[in-house]
Amino acid sequence: MNVQEGTTLGAYRVMERIGRGGMATVFRAYHPALDRFVAIKVLPDFFADEPDYRERFQQEARSVARLKHPNILEIFDYGYDDGTAYLVLELVEGGTLAERVGKPMDLRDVVHLLEPLGSALDHAHAHGVLHRDIKPSNILLQQDGTPVLADFGLAKMTGAMHRLTSSGTVMGTPEYMSPEQAADELVGPASDVYSLAVVAYEMLTGRVPFLGDTPAAVLLSHVTKAMPATRELRGELSAHVEDVLRRGLAKRPEERYPSAAAFVAALKPAAWPSRHLDEPSALPTRRLALPDRRPVVLVVDDGAANRELIEACLAGVECHVRTAEDGPAALKSVQAS
């Protein structure tokens, strides 16, 4: 079926095309009986006729339908109409993260966006689902900026832990793939943690860590090259941030953070180094005045120039400096203290 504006798929009327990916086209659609707008993801007919691709598409429906999380795109329905396979999805109309990356973002904004995504990924992993294609264009944004993880088209049941690929084809987006995924090896939740770290690196520096003239060159870089230093790209990023990213982008899966949420949590101290001071308490507090235990140095000299010179020499010493020009003045100063 040639799906276009006005086409009817099941109970849904197609309105307009809003996106196109490597495996599917996404349309805005309307359900008249429910008075609800949705997104419909349509698999091309020549893919729908191939059992392997249809199975992968149905797998997305099955795997995502079992995930109930506010930051995972909800799936409403799956259908097959006149040779066309499609998914009915929650409609998110605030754009994608891909429209915001390209220049460095504020660290606090990055953490605010990544935190719910880390929670969403951990939820998926807890239910045996890998994403396998985490990238900015698969992170949708609600109108209020809330991120929603979408496109589990490469999702994989972690219980099986075998390759999703066929005929030696590696599935994923080279710039965001983990070393084990790039090498077409077995993958687990740590692979998604790596991809999320790539997204974090791009958000903070304005570019992905590994570039190349060909997809193969990019994949090889993930496997063999060290992460480029973030402070060479953005000098104000702290050593702590660089250390967190390096661990998130570790070549060996077991050396990465144990979960996506743990990776994001590790960035927080750099984003809010004095958070306890930034967030006022709900109740007023009274500070206790602590005694000043610094020693007092009394300089006695009848020459003003000498007194000033000695006082200047003591400027870097933790002490109180008092001056007097003669004995009586010095005694008076001591009695007053």
Short mmCIF file of C-alpha atoms in Angstrom, two decimals:
data_model
loop_
_atom_site.label_atom_id
_atom_site.label_comp_id
_atom_site.label_asym_id
_atom_site.label_seq_id
_atom_site.Cartn_x
_atom_site.Cartn_y
_atom_site.Cartn_z
CA MET A 1 0.00 0.00 0.00
CA ASN A 2 1.23 3.49 -0.84
CA VAL A 3 0.64 5.29 2.46
CA GLN A 4 0.13 9.04 2.14
CA GLU A 5 -2.10 11.83 3.42
CA GLY A 6 -5.70 10.59 3.52
CA THR A 7 -4.80 6.89 3.61
CA THR A 8 -6.75 4.84 6.16
CA LEU A 9 -4.91 2.24 8.21
CA GLY A 10 -7.32 0.32 10.39
CA ALA A 11 -9.23 2.92 12.39
CA TYR A 12 -6.65 5.64 11.75
CA ARG A 13 -6.61 8.35 9.09
CA VAL A 14 -3.12 9.40 7.99
CA MET A 15 -2.60 13.18 8.17
CA GLU A 16 1.02 13.95 7.20
CA ARG A 17 4.51 12.52 7.23
CA ILE A 18 6.57 13.67 10.22
CA GLY A 19 9.68 11.51 10.00
CA ARG A 20 11.60 8.90 8.07
CA GLY A 21 14.24 6.46 9.27
CA GLY A 22 16.22 3.59 7.85
CA MET A 23 13.51 1.03 8.47
CA ALA A 24 10.25 2.97 8.60
CA THR A 25 8.32 6.16 7.90
CA VAL A 26 6.37 7.96 10.63
CA PHE A 27 3.08 9.75 10.00
CA ARG A 28 0.81 11.90 12.12
CA ALA A 29 -2.61 10.26 12.18
CA TYR A 30 -6.06 10.66 13.72
CA HIS A 31 -8.49 8.26 15.36
CA PRO A 32 -11.97 9.80 14.80
CA ALA A 33 -13.84 7.64 17.31
CA LEU A 34 -11.42 8.46 20.11
CA ASP A 35 -10.71 12.00 18.89
CA ARG A 36 -7.01 11.35 19.38
CA PHE A 37 -3.92 12.18 17.35
CA VAL A 38 -1.22 9.53 17.24
CA ALA A 39 1.99 8.69 15.43
CA ILE A 40 1.93 5.76 13.01
CA LYS A 41 5.16 4.03 12.10
CA VAL A 42 4.90 2.27 8.75
CA LEU A 43 7.26 -0.38 7.44
CA PRO A 44 7.87 -0.14 3.66
CA ASP A 45 6.01 -2.81 1.71
CA PHE A 46 9.16 -4.42 0.34
CA PHE A 47 10.39 -4.82 3.95
CA ALA A 48 7.00 -5.96 5.22
CA ASP A 49 7.07 -8.77 2.67
CA GLU A 50 10.38 -10.04 4.10
CA PRO A 51 9.85 -12.39 7.06
CA ASP A 52 13.02 -11.26 8.86
CA TYR A 53 12.11 -7.58 8.75
CA ARG A 54 8.50 -8.20 9.70
CA GLU A 55 9.66 -10.26 12.64
CA ARG A 56 11.93 -7.41 13.75
CA PHE A 57 9.05 -4.96 13.43
CA GLN A 58 6.71 -7.21 15.42
CA GLN A 59 9.46 -7.62 17.99
CA GLU A 60 9.42 -3.87 18.53
CA ALA A 61 5.69 -4.02 19.19
CA ARG A 62 6.04 -6.87 21.66
CA SER A 63 9.07 -5.55 23.51
CA VAL A 64 7.97 -1.94 23.87
CA ALA A 65 4.37 -2.80 24.74
CA ARG A 66 5.55 -4.45 27.95
CA LEU A 67 7.44 -1.33 29.06
CA LYS A 68 5.46 1.16 31.13
CA HIS A 69 7.58 4.19 31.91
CA PRO A 70 6.83 7.93 31.52
CA ASN A 71 10.02 8.45 29.49
CA ILE A 72 9.54 5.56 27.06
CA LEU A 73 7.35 6.19 24.02
CA GLU A 74 4.07 4.36 24.53
CA ILE A 75 2.83 1.90 21.93
CA PHE A 76 -0.94 1.68 21.46
CA ASP A 77 -1.44 -0.85 18.70
CA TYR A 78 0.09 -3.01 15.97
CA GLY A 79 -1.58 -3.72 12.65
CA TYR A 80 -1.20 -5.23 9.20
CA ASP A 81 -3.45 -3.77 6.52
CA ASP A 82 -3.33 -4.70 2.83
CA GLY A 83 0.34 -5.66 2.95
CA THR A 84 1.36 -2.74 5.19
CA ALA A 85 2.67 -3.36 8.70
CA TYR A 86 2.41 -0.47 11.14
CA LEU A 87 2.71 0.56 14.77
CA VAL A 88 0.47 3.10 16.49
CA LEU A 89 2.48 5.20 18.93
CA GLU A 90 2.15 8.09 21.34
CA LEU A 91 2.50 11.39 19.47
CA VAL A 92 5.31 13.61 20.79
CA GLU A 93 5.53 16.99 19.06
CA GLY A 94 8.39 18.86 20.73
CA GLY A 95 11.10 17.81 18.30
CA THR A 96 14.13 15.67 19.08
CA LEU A 97 17.39 16.05 20.95
CA ALA A 98 19.16 16.00 17.58
CA GLU A 99 17.86 19.53 17.01
CA ARG A 100 19.62 20.76 20.17
CA VAL A 101 23.03 19.12 19.94
CA GLY A 102 25.75 20.53 17.71
CA LYS A 103 26.92 23.08 20.23
CA PRO A 104 27.87 22.56 23.89
CA MET A 105 25.00 22.49 26.36
CA ASP A 106 25.00 23.56 30.00
CA LEU A 107 26.02 20.70 32.29
CA ARG A 108 22.93 21.07 34.48
CA ASP A 109 20.64 20.95 31.44
CA VAL A 110 22.46 17.83 30.30
CA VAL A 111 21.93 16.11 33.64
CA HIS A 112 18.26 17.16 33.74
CA LEU A 113 17.72 15.55 30.32
CA LEU A 114 19.79 12.44 30.96
CA GLU A 115 18.35 11.58 34.37
CA PRO A 116 14.90 10.42 33.16
CA LEU A 117 16.54 8.67 30.19
CA GLY A 118 18.79 6.73 32.55
CA SER A 119 15.73 5.69 34.53
CA ALA A 120 13.94 4.66 31.32
CA LEU A 121 16.87 2.55 30.13
CA ASP A 122 17.23 0.81 33.47
CA HIS A 123 13.50 0.04 33.39
CA ALA A 124 13.86 -1.50 29.93
CA HIS A 125 16.91 -3.51 31.01
CA ALA A 126 15.05 -4.77 34.09
CA HIS A 127 12.40 -6.15 31.73
CA GLY A 128 14.96 -7.84 29.51
CA VAL A 129 14.95 -5.27 26.70
CA LEU A 130 17.94 -3.57 25.11
CA HIS A 131 17.54 -0.48 22.95
CA ARG A 132 20.67 -0.87 20.78
CA ASP A 133 20.23 2.41 18.88
CA ILE A 134 20.41 5.25 21.41
CA LYS A 135 21.12 8.54 19.65
CA PRO A 136 19.77 12.11 19.74
CA SER A 137 17.25 11.55 16.94
CA ASN A 138 15.70 8.70 18.96
CA ILE A 139 15.22 10.95 21.98
CA LEU A 140 11.98 12.86 21.50
CA LEU A 141 11.08 15.97 23.47
CA GLN A 142 7.67 16.85 24.86
CA GLN A 143 6.52 20.45 24.58
CA ASP A 144 7.84 21.10 28.10
CA GLY A 145 11.23 19.59 27.25
CA THR A 146 10.68 16.22 28.92
CA PRO A 147 12.69 13.56 27.04
CA VAL A 148 11.06 10.39 25.73
CA LEU A 149 13.09 7.42 24.52
CA ALA A 150 11.78 6.16 21.17
CA ASP A 151 12.48 3.73 18.35
CA PHE A 152 13.14 0.35 19.88
CA GLY A 153 13.31 -1.02 16.34
CA LEU A 154 16.60 -2.69 17.22
CA ALA A 155 15.43 -3.81 20.65
CA LYS A 156 16.63 -7.19 21.73
CA MET A 157 15.54 -9.58 24.43
CA THR A 158 18.52 -9.73 26.80
CA GLY A 159 17.58 -13.21 27.88
CA ALA A 160 18.60 -14.59 24.51
CA MET A 161 21.78 -12.46 24.24
CA HIS A 162 22.42 -13.54 20.66
CA ARG A 163 23.06 -11.46 17.58
CA LEU A 164 20.20 -9.63 15.98
CA THR A 165 22.15 -9.18 12.77
CA SER A 166 21.92 -11.30 9.67
CA SER A 167 24.35 -11.85 6.80
CA GLY A 168 27.12 -10.11 8.77
CA THR A 169 25.29 -6.77 8.84
CA VAL A 170 25.83 -4.75 12.01
CA MET A 171 22.68 -2.96 13.13
CA GLY A 172 22.90 0.48 14.74
CA THR A 173 24.32 3.97 14.13
CA PRO A 174 28.15 3.94 13.95
CA GLU A 175 28.75 7.18 15.88
CA TYR A 176 26.85 5.86 18.93
CA MET A 177 27.70 2.16 18.92
CA SER A 178 29.59 0.40 21.70
CA PRO A 179 32.84 -1.42 20.86
CA GLU A 180 31.17 -4.81 21.29
CA GLN A 181 28.28 -3.78 19.06
CA ALA A 182 30.69 -2.36 16.49
CA ALA A 183 32.55 -5.67 16.48
CA ASP A 184 29.24 -7.55 16.05
CA GLU A 185 29.72 -9.34 19.37
CA LEU A 186 27.27 -10.22 22.13
CA VAL A 187 25.81 -7.15 23.81
CA GLY A 188 24.12 -6.44 27.12
CA PRO A 189 22.86 -3.43 29.09
CA ALA A 190 26.41 -2.01 29.24
CA SER A 191 26.18 -1.39 25.50
CA ASP A 192 23.26 1.00 26.04
CA VAL A 193 25.20 2.69 28.87
CA TYR A 194 28.05 3.30 26.41
CA SER A 195 25.69 4.79 23.81
CA LEU A 196 24.14 7.06 26.45
CA ALA A 197 27.65 8.22 27.37
CA VAL A 198 28.29 9.05 23.70
CA VAL A 199 25.14 11.18 23.70
CA ALA A 200 26.29 12.89 26.92
CA TYR A 201 29.71 13.57 25.39
CA GLU A 202 28.05 15.14 22.34
CA MET A 203 25.72 17.26 24.47
CA LEU A 204 28.63 18.59 26.52
CA THR A 205 31.18 19.17 23.75
CA GLY A 206 29.05 19.72 20.64
CA ARG A 207 30.45 16.68 18.79
CA VAL A 208 30.57 12.91 19.06
CA PRO A 209 33.83 11.42 20.38
CA PHE A 210 34.71 9.48 17.24
CA LEU A 211 34.51 10.71 13.65
CA GLY A 212 35.64 9.13 10.40
CA ASP A 213 35.42 9.30 6.64
CA THR A 214 33.49 6.02 6.49
CA PRO A 215 31.19 4.12 8.87
CA ALA A 216 33.85 1.41 9.12
CA ALA A 217 36.43 3.96 10.26
CA VAL A 218 34.07 5.22 12.96
CA LEU A 219 33.39 1.67 14.16
CA LEU A 220 37.10 0.94 14.32
CA SER A 221 37.66 4.07 16.40
CA HIS A 222 35.14 2.87 18.99
CA VAL A 223 37.09 -0.36 19.31
CA THR A 224 40.68 0.94 19.24
CA LYS A 225 40.93 4.68 20.05
CA ALA A 226 40.88 6.45 23.40
CA MET A 227 38.19 9.02 24.08
CA PRO A 228 39.33 12.52 22.99
CA ALA A 229 39.88 14.75 26.02
CA THR A 230 36.77 16.84 26.67
CA ARG A 231 38.73 19.79 28.05
CA GLU A 232 40.49 20.20 24.71
CA LEU A 233 37.05 20.83 23.20
CA ARG A 234 35.54 22.73 26.12
CA GLY A 235 38.04 24.02 28.63
CA GLU A 236 35.64 24.69 31.50
CA LEU A 237 34.63 21.04 31.86
CA SER A 238 36.13 19.64 35.03
CA ALA A 239 38.40 16.63 35.39
CA HIS A 240 35.52 14.94 37.21
CA VAL A 241 33.27 15.20 34.15
CA GLU A 242 36.02 13.82 31.94
CA ASP A 243 36.58 10.89 34.31
CA VAL A 244 32.86 10.07 34.33
CA LEU A 245 32.70 10.12 30.53
CA ARG A 246 35.83 7.98 30.25
CA ARG A 247 34.32 5.33 32.48
CA GLY A 248 31.02 5.48 30.58
CA LEU A 249 32.98 5.03 27.34
CA ALA A 250 35.28 2.28 28.62
CA LYS A 251 36.12 -0.29 25.95
CA ARG A 252 35.36 -3.23 28.24
CA PRO A 253 31.68 -3.49 29.27
CA GLU A 254 32.53 -4.57 32.83
CA GLU A 255 34.54 -1.37 33.36
CA ARG A 256 31.55 0.90 32.69
CA TYR A 257 28.96 2.04 35.19
CA PRO A 258 26.66 -0.79 36.34
CA SER A 259 23.55 1.03 35.12
CA ALA A 260 22.46 4.03 33.09
CA ALA A 261 21.18 5.76 36.23
CA ALA A 262 24.55 5.25 37.94
CA PHE A 263 26.29 6.94 35.01
CA VAL A 264 24.03 9.99 35.20
CA ALA A 265 24.31 10.12 39.00
CA ALA A 266 28.09 10.31 38.67
CA LEU A 267 27.75 13.57 36.72
CA LYS A 268 25.66 15.29 39.40
CA PRO A 269 28.45 16.38 41.76
CA ALA A 270 30.03 18.35 38.91
CA ALA A 271 26.70 19.93 37.98
CA TRP A 272 25.85 20.95 41.56
CA PRO A 273 29.14 21.12 43.53
CA SER A 274 27.49 23.10 46.33
CA ARG A 275 23.93 21.94 45.96
CA HIS A 276 23.27 22.03 49.70
CA LEU A 277 23.96 25.76 49.56
CA ASP A 278 21.93 26.34 46.38
CA GLU A 279 18.77 24.74 47.76
CA PRO A 280 17.34 26.70 50.73
CA SER A 281 15.98 24.69 53.63
CA ALA A 282 12.23 24.60 54.15
CA LEU A 283 12.78 25.89 57.72
CA PRO A 284 14.91 28.87 58.72
CA THR A 285 18.19 27.93 60.34
CA ARG A 286 20.39 29.83 62.76
CA ARG A 287 24.12 29.70 62.42
CA LEU A 288 26.17 29.41 65.60
CA ALA A 289 28.96 31.94 65.95
CA LEU A 290 32.21 30.03 66.39
CA PRO A 291 35.05 31.62 68.34
CA ASP A 292 37.84 33.16 66.32
CA ARG A 293 40.92 31.18 67.36
CA ARG A 294 43.45 33.02 65.21
CA PRO A 295 46.43 34.33 67.22
CA VAL A 296 46.93 38.04 67.82
CA VAL A 297 50.26 39.66 66.93
CA LEU A 298 51.00 43.00 68.58
CA VAL A 299 53.54 45.16 66.76
CA VAL A 300 55.08 47.92 68.92
CA ASP A 301 57.33 50.46 67.23
CA ASP A 302 57.51 54.22 67.36
CA GLY A 303 58.18 54.39 63.62
CA ALA A 304 55.05 54.33 61.48
CA ALA A 305 56.99 53.07 58.46
CA ASN A 306 58.36 50.14 60.45
CA ARG A 307 54.91 49.24 61.76
CA GLU A 308 53.48 49.25 58.23
CA LEU A 309 56.36 47.13 56.93
CA ILE A 310 55.93 44.48 59.63
CA GLU A 311 52.15 44.51 59.14
CA ALA A 312 52.63 43.92 55.40
CA CYS A 313 54.96 40.98 56.09
CA LEU A 314 52.27 39.38 58.25
CA ALA A 315 49.54 39.86 55.65
CA GLY A 316 49.69 36.24 54.49
CA VAL A 317 49.70 34.77 58.01
CA GLU A 318 46.49 33.55 59.68
CA CYS A 319 46.50 36.03 62.55
CA HIS A 320 45.13 39.33 63.79
CA VAL A 321 47.67 42.17 63.62
CA ARG A 322 47.52 45.08 66.07
CA THR A 323 49.95 47.99 66.22
CA ALA A 324 51.05 50.43 68.88
CA GLU A 325 53.66 53.20 68.86
CA ASP A 326 54.80 52.84 72.49
CA GLY A 327 54.43 50.86 75.72
CA PRO A 328 51.36 52.61 77.16
CA ALA A 329 49.50 52.25 73.86
CA ALA A 330 50.46 48.58 73.71
CA LEU A 331 49.23 47.97 77.27
CA LYS A 332 45.94 49.68 76.47
CA SER A 333 45.50 47.46 73.40
CA VAL A 334 46.11 44.31 75.44
CA GLN A 335 43.68 45.34 78.16
CA ALA A 336 40.97 46.05 75.56
CA SER A 337 41.20 42.58 74.01
#
